[in-house]
CSV table of C-alpha atoms and ligand atoms in Angstrom, one decimal:
chain,number,residue,atom,x,y,z
G,757,MET,CA,82.0,20.5,57.0
G,758,GLY,CA,83.4,16.9,57.0
G,759,LEU,CA,81.7,13.9,56.6
G,760,LEU,CA,81.5,11.9,60.3
G,761,TYR,CA,79.6,8.9,58.9
G,762,GLU,CA,77.4,7.2,56.6
G,763,GLY,CA,75.1,5.0,57.2
G,764,LYS,CA,73.1,2.7,55.0
G,765,ALA,CA,69.7,5.5,54.8
G,766,LYS,CA,71.3,9.0,56.0
G,767,LYS,CA,74.8,10.8,56.3
G,768,LEU,CA,76.0,12.4,59.5
G,769,PHE,CA,78.3,15.4,58.7
G,770,THR,CA,80.1,17.7,62.2
G,771,THR,CA,79.1,21.1,61.7
G,772,ASP,CA,80.3,24.7,63.4
G,773,ASP,CA,79.4,23.9,66.8
G,774,SER,CA,80.5,20.4,68.4
G,775,ASP,CA,77.6,18.8,69.9
G,776,VAL,CA,75.5,19.4,67.4
G,777,LEU,CA,76.0,17.3,63.9
G,778,ARG,CA,73.9,17.3,60.5
G,779,MET,CA,72.2,14.6,59.6
G,780,GLU,CA,71.4,14.2,55.3
G,781,PHE,CA,68.9,12.0,54.3
G,782,LYS,CA,69.9,9.3,51.5
G,783,ASP,CA,67.2,8.7,48.7
G,784,GLU,CA,69.3,4.6,48.7
G,785,ALA,CA,67.0,2.2,49.8
G,786,THR,CA,68.0,-1.4,51.5
G,787,ALA,CA,66.1,-4.4,52.8
G,788,PHE,CA,67.7,-7.7,54.4
G,789,ASN,CA,71.1,-6.1,55.5
G,790,ALA,CA,71.5,-5.0,52.2
G,791,GLN,CA,71.1,-7.4,50.4
G,792,LYS,CA,68.7,-6.0,48.3
G,793,LYS,CA,69.5,-2.5,47.6
G,794,SER,CA,67.7,0.1,45.1
G,795,GLU,CA,67.4,4.3,45.4
G,796,PHE,CA,64.5,6.3,45.7
G,797,GLU,CA,63.9,9.9,43.9
G,798,ASP,CA,62.5,11.9,46.8
G,799,LYS,CA,63.0,9.4,49.3
G,800,GLY,CA,65.0,11.0,51.4
G,801,LYS,CA,62.7,14.2,51.4
G,802,LEU,CA,60.0,12.6,52.5
G,803,ASN,CA,61.7,10.3,55.6
G,804,LYS,CA,63.3,13.6,56.1
G,805,ALA,CA,60.1,15.6,56.8
G,806,ILE,CA,58.1,12.4,58.4
G,807,THR,CA,60.6,12.1,60.8
G,808,LEU,CA,60.8,16.1,61.5
G,809,LEU,CA,56.8,16.1,62.3
G,810,ILE,CA,56.7,12.8,64.5
G,811,TYR,CA,59.9,14.2,66.9
G,812,LYS,CA,57.9,17.5,66.4
G,813,MET,CA,54.9,15.9,68.1
G,814,LEU,CA,56.5,13.8,70.3
G,815,GLU,CA,58.5,16.4,71.7
G,816,SER,CA,55.3,18.4,72.3
G,817,LYS,CA,54.1,14.8,74.4
G,818,GLY,CA,57.6,15.2,76.4
G,819,VAL,CA,59.8,12.9,75.2
G,820,GLY,CA,63.4,13.9,74.5
G,821,THR,CA,64.5,14.0,70.9
G,822,HIS,CA,68.2,14.9,69.8
G,823,LEU,CA,66.3,17.5,67.2
G,824,VAL,CA,68.1,21.2,66.9
G,825,ALA,CA,66.4,22.6,64.2
G,826,ASP,CA,65.6,22.0,60.1
G,827,VAL,CA,67.6,22.8,57.4
G,828,ASP,CA,66.8,22.3,54.3
G,829,ASP,CA,64.8,18.9,52.3
G,830,ILE,CA,67.1,16.9,53.6
G,831,ASN,CA,69.1,18.0,56.3
G,832,LEU,CA,67.6,18.2,59.8
G,833,LEU,CA,70.3,19.4,62.8
G,834,VAL,CA,70.8,16.8,65.6
G,835,LYS,CA,72.2,17.3,69.0
G,836,LYS,CA,75.5,15.1,68.7
G,837,VAL,CA,75.3,11.8,70.7
G,838,ASP,CA,76.7,8.3,71.8
G,839,ILE,CA,74.2,6.2,70.0
G,840,LEU,CA,73.2,2.9,72.0
G,841,LEU,CA,74.1,0.0,69.9
G,842,VAL,CA,70.9,-1.6,71.3
G,843,GLU,CA,68.3,-0.8,68.6
G,844,VAL,CA,64.9,-0.9,70.1
G,845,ILE,CA,61.3,-2.9,68.3
G,846,VAL,CA,58.1,-2.4,69.5
G,847,ARG,CA,55.4,-4.9,68.1
G,848,ASN,CA,51.7,-4.1,68.1
G,849,VAL,CA,50.6,-6.3,65.4
G,850,ALA,CA,52.6,-9.6,64.8
G,851,ALA,CA,54.6,-9.2,60.8
G,852,GLY,CA,58.4,-9.2,59.9
G,853,SER,CA,61.1,-11.1,61.3
G,854,PHE,CA,58.5,-11.7,64.4
G,855,SER,CA,56.1,-13.9,62.3
G,856,LYS,CA,59.2,-15.5,60.3
G,857,ARG,CA,60.8,-16.8,63.3
G,858,VAL,CA,58.1,-17.8,65.6
G,859,GLY,CA,55.0,-19.0,62.8
G,860,VAL,CA,52.8,-16.7,64.3
G,861,LYS,CA,50.2,-15.1,61.3
G,862,GLU,CA,50.7,-11.4,60.2
G,863,GLY,CA,48.3,-9.3,61.0
G,864,THR,CA,47.5,-11.4,64.6
G,865,PRO,CA,46.8,-8.3,66.8
G,866,PHE,CA,49.0,-8.7,70.0
G,867,LYS,CA,46.7,-8.1,73.9
G,868,GLN,CA,50.1,-6.1,75.0
G,869,PRO,CA,52.7,-4.8,72.6
G,870,ILE,CA,56.0,-6.8,72.4
G,871,VAL,CA,59.7,-4.7,72.8
G,872,GLU,CA,62.3,-6.1,72.1
G,873,PHE,CA,66.3,-5.4,71.4
G,874,SER,CA,68.3,-6.6,69.0
G,875,TYR,CA,72.2,-5.4,68.6
G,876,LYS,CA,72.8,-3.0,66.1
G,877,SER,CA,75.4,-4.9,64.2
G,878,ASP,CA,75.2,-4.6,60.3
G,879,GLU,CA,78.1,-7.3,60.5
G,880,HIS,CA,76.2,-9.4,62.4
G,881,GLY,CA,72.8,-9.1,60.6
G,882,ASP,CA,71.8,-6.8,64.1
G,883,PRO,CA,70.4,-10.2,66.3
G,884,LEU,CA,68.3,-10.2,69.2
G,885,ILE,CA,69.3,-10.1,72.4
G,886,ASN,CA,67.9,-9.5,76.0
G,887,ASP,CA,69.5,-7.2,78.7
G,888,ASP,CA,71.9,-9.9,80.0
G,889,TYR,CA,73.4,-9.7,76.6
G,890,ALA,CA,73.4,-6.0,76.9
G,891,ARG,CA,75.0,-5.6,79.9
G,892,GLU,CA,77.8,-8.3,79.6
G,893,MET,CA,78.5,-7.0,75.7
G,894,GLY,CA,78.2,-3.7,77.7
G,895,LEU,CA,75.8,-2.2,75.3
G,896,ALA,CA,73.3,-1.0,78.3
G,897,THR,CA,73.1,-2.0,82.1
G,898,TYR,CA,70.0,-4.0,83.3
G,899,GLU,CA,68.6,0.2,84.5
G,900,GLU,CA,69.0,1.6,81.3
G,901,CYS,CA,67.6,-1.1,79.7
G,902,GLU,CA,64.1,-0.6,81.6
G,903,GLU,CA,64.7,2.9,81.1
G,904,LEU,CA,64.8,2.3,77.0
G,905,ARG,CA,61.8,-0.7,77.0
G,906,GLN,CA,59.7,2.5,79.4
G,907,LYS,CA,60.6,5.6,76.8
G,908,ALA,CA,59.9,2.8,73.7
G,909,ARG,CA,56.2,2.2,75.6
G,910,VAL,CA,55.5,5.7,75.5
G,911,ILE,CA,56.4,6.4,71.9
G,912,ASN,CA,54.7,3.8,70.8
G,913,ASP,CA,51.5,4.9,73.1
G,914,VAL,CA,51.8,8.6,71.7
G,915,MET,CA,52.8,6.8,68.1
G,916,ILE,CA,49.3,4.3,68.3
G,917,ASP,CA,47.2,7.8,68.6
G,918,PHE,CA,48.9,9.9,65.9
G,919,PHE,CA,49.1,7.4,63.8
G,920,LYS,CA,45.4,6.3,63.9
G,921,GLU,CA,44.4,10.1,63.5
G,922,CYS,CA,46.3,9.6,60.3
G,923,GLY,CA,43.9,6.5,59.3
G,924,LEU,CA,47.1,4.4,59.8
G,925,LYS,CA,47.2,1.0,62.0
G,926,LEU,CA,51.3,1.4,63.4
G,927,VAL,CA,52.0,-2.4,63.2
G,928,ASP,CA,55.7,-2.0,64.4
G,929,PHE,CA,58.6,0.1,64.8
G,930,LYS,CA,62.2,-0.1,65.6
G,931,ILE,CA,63.4,3.4,67.2
G,932,GLU,CA,67.4,4.3,68.8
G,933,PHE,CA,68.5,6.3,71.4
G,934,GLY,CA,72.0,8.2,71.9
G,935,ARG,CA,73.3,9.2,75.1
G,936,THR,CA,73.8,13.3,75.2
G,937,THR,CA,77.8,14.1,75.0
G,938,ASP,CA,77.1,18.0,76.0
G,939,GLY,CA,77.7,16.4,79.8
G,940,SER,CA,73.8,16.3,80.9
G,941,ASP,CA,74.5,12.0,80.0
G,942,ILE,CA,70.5,11.5,79.3
G,943,ILE,CA,69.2,8.8,76.6
G,944,VAL,CA,66.8,10.2,74.1
G,945,LEU,CA,65.0,9.3,70.9
G,946,ALA,CA,68.1,9.3,68.0
G,947,ASP,CA,68.1,8.2,64.2
G,948,GLU,CA,64.3,8.9,62.3
G,949,ILE,CA,60.9,7.5,62.2
G,950,SER,CA,59.7,6.8,58.5
G,951,PRO,CA,57.8,4.6,57.1
G,952,ASP,CA,62.2,2.8,56.9
G,953,THR,CA,61.5,2.6,60.0
G,954,CYS,CA,58.1,1.3,60.8
G,955,ARG,CA,55.0,-0.8,59.5
G,956,LEU,CA,52.3,1.2,59.2
G,957,TRP,CA,48.9,-0.2,57.2
G,958,ASP,CA,45.8,1.6,56.2
G,959,ILE,CA,43.3,0.8,58.6
G,960,GLU,CA,40.2,0.8,56.6
G,961,THR,CA,42.1,-1.3,53.1
G,962,GLY,CA,44.7,-3.2,55.4
G,963,GLU,CA,47.5,-1.7,52.5
G,964,LYS,CA,50.8,-1.2,53.4
G,965,MET,CA,52.5,2.3,53.1
G,966,ASP,CA,55.7,1.4,54.4
G,967,LYS,CA,59.2,0.0,53.3
G,968,ASP,CA,57.5,-3.2,53.4
G,969,ARG,CA,56.5,-2.3,49.6
G,970,PHE,CA,59.7,-2.3,48.8
G,971,ARG,CA,61.3,-5.6,50.5
G,972,GLU,CA,57.9,-7.5,49.4
G,973,ASP,CA,58.2,-5.8,45.8
G,974,LEU,CA,54.2,-4.8,46.1
G,975,GLY,CA,55.1,-1.4,44.1
G,976,GLY,CA,54.7,2.6,45.0
G,977,VAL,CA,56.9,2.5,47.2
G,978,MET,CA,57.7,6.7,47.4
G,979,GLU,CA,53.4,6.8,47.1
G,980,GLY,CA,53.2,5.0,49.8
G,981,TYR,CA,55.6,6.9,51.6
G,982,ALA,CA,54.2,10.4,50.1
G,983,SER,CA,50.9,9.6,51.2
G,984,VAL,CA,51.7,8.8,54.4
G,985,LEU,CA,53.6,12.3,55.0
G,986,LYS,CA,50.5,14.0,53.2
G,987,ARG,CA,48.4,12.2,55.9
G,988,LEU,CA,50.6,13.2,58.6
G,989,GLN,CA,50.9,16.8,57.5
G,990,ASP,CA,47.0,17.3,57.6
G,991,GLN,CA,46.8,15.8,60.6
G,992,ALA,CA,49.4,18.2,62.4
P,2434,TMP,P1,61.1,-6.8,61.6
P,2434,TMP,O1,60.1,-7.4,61.8
P,2434,TMP,O2,62.3,-7.5,60.2
P,2434,TMP,O3,62.2,-7.3,62.6
P,2434,TMP,O4,61.1,-5.3,61.5
P,2434,TMP,C1,60.2,-4.8,63.2
P,2434,TMP,C2,60.6,-3.2,62.5
P,2434,TMP,O5,61.5,-2.6,62.4
P,2434,TMP,C3,60.0,-2.7,61.3
P,2434,TMP,O6,59.2,-1.4,60.7
P,2434,TMP,C4,61.0,-2.4,60.3
P,2434,TMP,C5,62.1,-1.8,61.2
P,2434,TMP,N1,63.3,-2.4,60.8
P,2434,TMP,C6,64.3,-0.9,60.7
P,2434,TMP,O7,63.6,-0.3,61.0
P,2434,TMP,N2,65.5,-1.6,60.5
P,2434,TMP,C7,66.1,-2.6,60.4
P,2434,TMP,O8,67.2,-2.8,60.2
P,2434,TMP,C8,65.3,-4.0,60.6
P,2434,TMP,C9,65.8,-5.4,60.2
P,2434,TMP,C10,63.9,-3.7,60.8
């Protein structure tokens, strides 16, 4: 079936069912808005398996996602949704762009999670925005921004516990949401949740197990991802 969209880490294909798409996870990796690029054997497989496990776990806790079914080692079937151009980032510990922007040392824990929004636009480098920007740019209403924040907090609570049981600290993550197009008009979790989109540190050693291994040239990128998958499988 036809290619509908190709992003940096995934491709979306149409299927026989107009409400369902096939999401293929690619081996390519990019960082810093694709200024840095590479390819890692089995990244697609690992991220597909990790996303599937996390989505199933979230569904079991009552979080609605666009997951429909597992297909094969690099493909999932997902409900067709209109992706909101608001990326939702949740931070439990200072790292990444937060530390860079405001000078708070990496590893500083927050008393409460920080939820922030960015405009999903590669052209503009996914800039930080707030509810007023989202409203004026027509990306989401005030009420929807509040809904995204609430959903993100619930997802954070559930994932903190899940990763903790796997010996991993959930430092931060980015999620995306979509509006269903089948008439139900609800907002569900969409896209992927993987070491590409989360920071995960080993609770014992503090070792980084996520895409920061690629961003910071730490080496063993896929070993980190494989370890995350193994821990999740042992836990599930
Ligand atoms: P940041 O600290 O670079 O803003 O990243 C926060 C979290 O969001 C981190 O877990 C990585 C994830 N992320 C993405 O998934 N995609 C992106 O394009 C960026 C910039 C971050």
